Amino acid sequence: MRFSQIAIQNTVSKLLNGQDYREEILNEINLNFLDFTLDFFKNILDAKMNDKALNMSWYKKWFINSDKFKSDEVAIFGGMNKKSITNIYGSATKTIILDVANANINYLENIISSLESNDDNIGISIRISYKQIVVELNLSESLLVINALATKKIALRGGAWSSIGKRVEKPLMLELCSLCGVDRKYINAEIFKKDSILEFDREVDFKLYNNNKTKEYRVEVKLMGRGNPESADAVIARDSHIFIADTLSLQNKNQLKSLGIEFLELKNNANCLSDFKNILLRLDIPFKNK
């Protein structure tokens, strides 16, 4: 999921002020979801106006077996997401996605048909209007659309929370260093690997240097919730020296201390800048008081 520059800037600002950043991410998820929903409804309107099929063949024709949409969109329309398809089938080529999406639509149709045959079923219909044009979806069509929207929302949420840390890491560290007066010559924000020979090696995106540049310090940023067991593991895997986190449990802190790793907890911390300056002092990383 892509984040707007404003959302990234607001997230960085909230983190450095000890505030919770999650509202910014939720707002981005909702904006992306609403944009998708409106576009989806417009495409449904167009499809129904140009296809009078009484069964669900129109949905497959316009949303599954059409060249108009990218493969990840086709997966969503079929009630699946691309990542799940990759995990299940080991690949997510267009052919695989088309097969899975068509099969899943057939499966959903069968389930919906059984619901429709139940005398106690609830009537559901979605009405889409644009100017003088009105389209009303029946129960089967409405449930397929609702399922696709639910799939999209889940995909957006998963993508947002898994990627926000990586998107914010550099802007956060650059802003933190700027506010603390660290000169750019003591900063390396280029992507690099601990050992380029190893294909499995983890990337580290930020390094700081001491006064005479005889030592380099790898920086790890994690925006996880309190008590996340992966936090310290990530630091160990990347051989990091400084750990910046949204929240840290007591266990996290004790583990980092035992490893001799400097750390900074941001949430509810009114002294983020002064705490980071203390880390810089201990590691002999030059900075100017502002």
Short mmCIF file of C-alpha atoms in Angstrom, two decimals, residues 4 83 101 103 116 169 183 197 248 255 269:
data_model
loop_
_atom_site.label_atom_id
_atom_site.label_comp_id
_atom_site.label_asym_id
_atom_site.label_seq_id
_atom_site.Cartn_x
_atom_site.Cartn_y
_atom_site.Cartn_z
CA SER A 4 0.91 9.93 0.87
CA LYS A 83 -0.40 -12.65 -1.23
CA ALA A 101 -10.52 -16.19 -9.02
CA ALA A 103 -12.94 -21.08 -9.06
CA GLU A 116 -31.22 -17.95 -1.50
CA GLU A 169 12.34 4.54 8.76
CA ASP A 183 25.89 16.52 10.33
CA ILE A 197 27.85 -12.27 -0.44
CA LEU A 248 9.18 -1.61 24.06
CA GLN A 255 17.23 -8.11 26.28
CA ASN A 269 8.27 9.95 25.61
#
